């Protein structure tokens, strides 16, 4: 069977009618956070008018689902037994066909693996949820399947998915473990549980809930071990859950009860009436969903589990709770001593402080952890999966370890994320794996025509840029490459935008004609400065919508000079350096020995007269480091070089930490402007002068006709008028940042509407 491909109108209609058949699949339905998540999600989807159907190996929650009118199919998804997996695949295929399933949502590794294979054959929309971090050892990484879109129940799991499985950030949505605050409420009647376990109103009750598997039962055993030391004469400890370590837990409980001569520790086993079991608690201990449910029931909570220890929960623990999904991942280990300390501390608190902790937990859950929000997040992911958003291809000089182009790509991606929800970005890169890892997007080899054409068929828009791609000073071959990518998109009906481009120089008449013919067929051109507009008009490009904006990097978060100064100290820059001179030099036609001698002398002048410590900042190491070291060898003064590749944020911060920037590289000058650092431009290419003019910066020299005296005079001018220059820079930065914001807004308009209004 192959499910029909959806059109956007059909999808919208389905979601307006809200009668989609949704298959929720997990291993089993016994006590556990993921299991409860699925049960609550299924019930909320049912309330919203959808038709959820659940498959698992069964368990204690099946009756609860069936009582809500939710169909459950028993499928042997509980282990990796090959016979079970083959049988499960056949059963799932039949269920998907017979129930006319519209979307499949898997919640565990084994069902995800089986359904991932079926998805490739049957074509149904496929979503997965990551409730936990799986081990990737022993080749298990390669038997893990993720959906077209994935839900992560915490930010750290989202990061895990991106780092270990290279899932693009745009394909992941973070949700919460939604809690039914009506079911888990301070109004829940505790009398039934008190009667069942012989709990009087005078007893002090601690409740612990978790699976009793060996991988989850550590804190249960720690709690039992310290029961004799807890200074509460009428203490009762109720432990809820079952699993492969239940026998050991029971043996410990029996031993402690025998030593105390009374039944203090009681085991409830596997239960579904968790809301009632929590009701008599004075204090709750556990992690994840169980802890959140207890908070919803207005119970003070100690968060502790196999993965770590957070402790008695209050406002100060909220951030670490959110970051770890209240599972303690990455926190210090739980120990009996920590547990005893916090339990004794809690029981010594005045009643009003205990009540304040309980009230805060209930308030938090009602505000941020509702089942309704969890279901809304999930439905949004279903919409993503069904709509199969057209890809946005990004073409440029990416994957070549050039800081300027790295910054451009990061800025473009950030712009798209600001203006388009979950943009489906695919970058054409020289190093796709590095691009995937660094930018959390999809990436393909820029020289693989078959992959490019394949993605063109799924693309809604091509972005060409930023940077100066339409020029032949690098080579005609480079120009032809970028024009070919554009023509291929135009031919296939893909909307094309030149994104904050520079234009030229174009020296060859043939290249001018190629560029004119191709660019007159694109849909939108934004340009990074007025000189680019003049160059575009000069070659005869007049048909596309065109406007001058600014380099996308101006739209990035502002630099952090303090962080940059800290980084610089790692490269030998003295902490007591009076001033820092940032120097960004590259090889070019006129960078001969005379030029190198002149730059070396200028650096010595800045060091001797103004106390500047020169630091060389290669923006592209393979082209800049050699000439930088050659200049350093000609200097009298001490200097340093950034000889480790920094990421974009680090590089921008390093430039912001300097006091004066002497730059040939365009983006060293842009970084300086962003960091409010006075700058002197060394123009090896017209784009340097164009930028300096647009930014209102007067200190710019053509390297073919530069002298030491001129550079020294400009340095003098910069330091003599330092404050006024910084003031003008601040004004320029604000203006360029505002203009740069137009790039993303226009891109979104073109992508979503097919045209723009300028």
XYZ file of C-alpha atoms in Angstrom, residues 33 179 209-210 274 278 284-295 301:
19
model
C 7.334 8.215 31.681
C 0.366 16.662 32.794
C 7.275 6.270 41.742
C 9.425 4.703 39.014
C -0.780 7.079 40.282
C 0.457 10.372 45.222
C 7.493 12.840 46.759
C 10.752 11.460 45.332
C 11.333 10.681 41.643
C 12.212 12.091 38.243
C 10.724 13.184 34.946
C 6.982 12.794 34.418
C 6.435 11.224 37.827
C 7.971 14.278 39.513
C 5.884 16.651 37.378
C 2.709 14.723 38.201
C 3.493 15.043 41.904
C 4.050 18.785 41.490
C 9.379 16.977 45.352
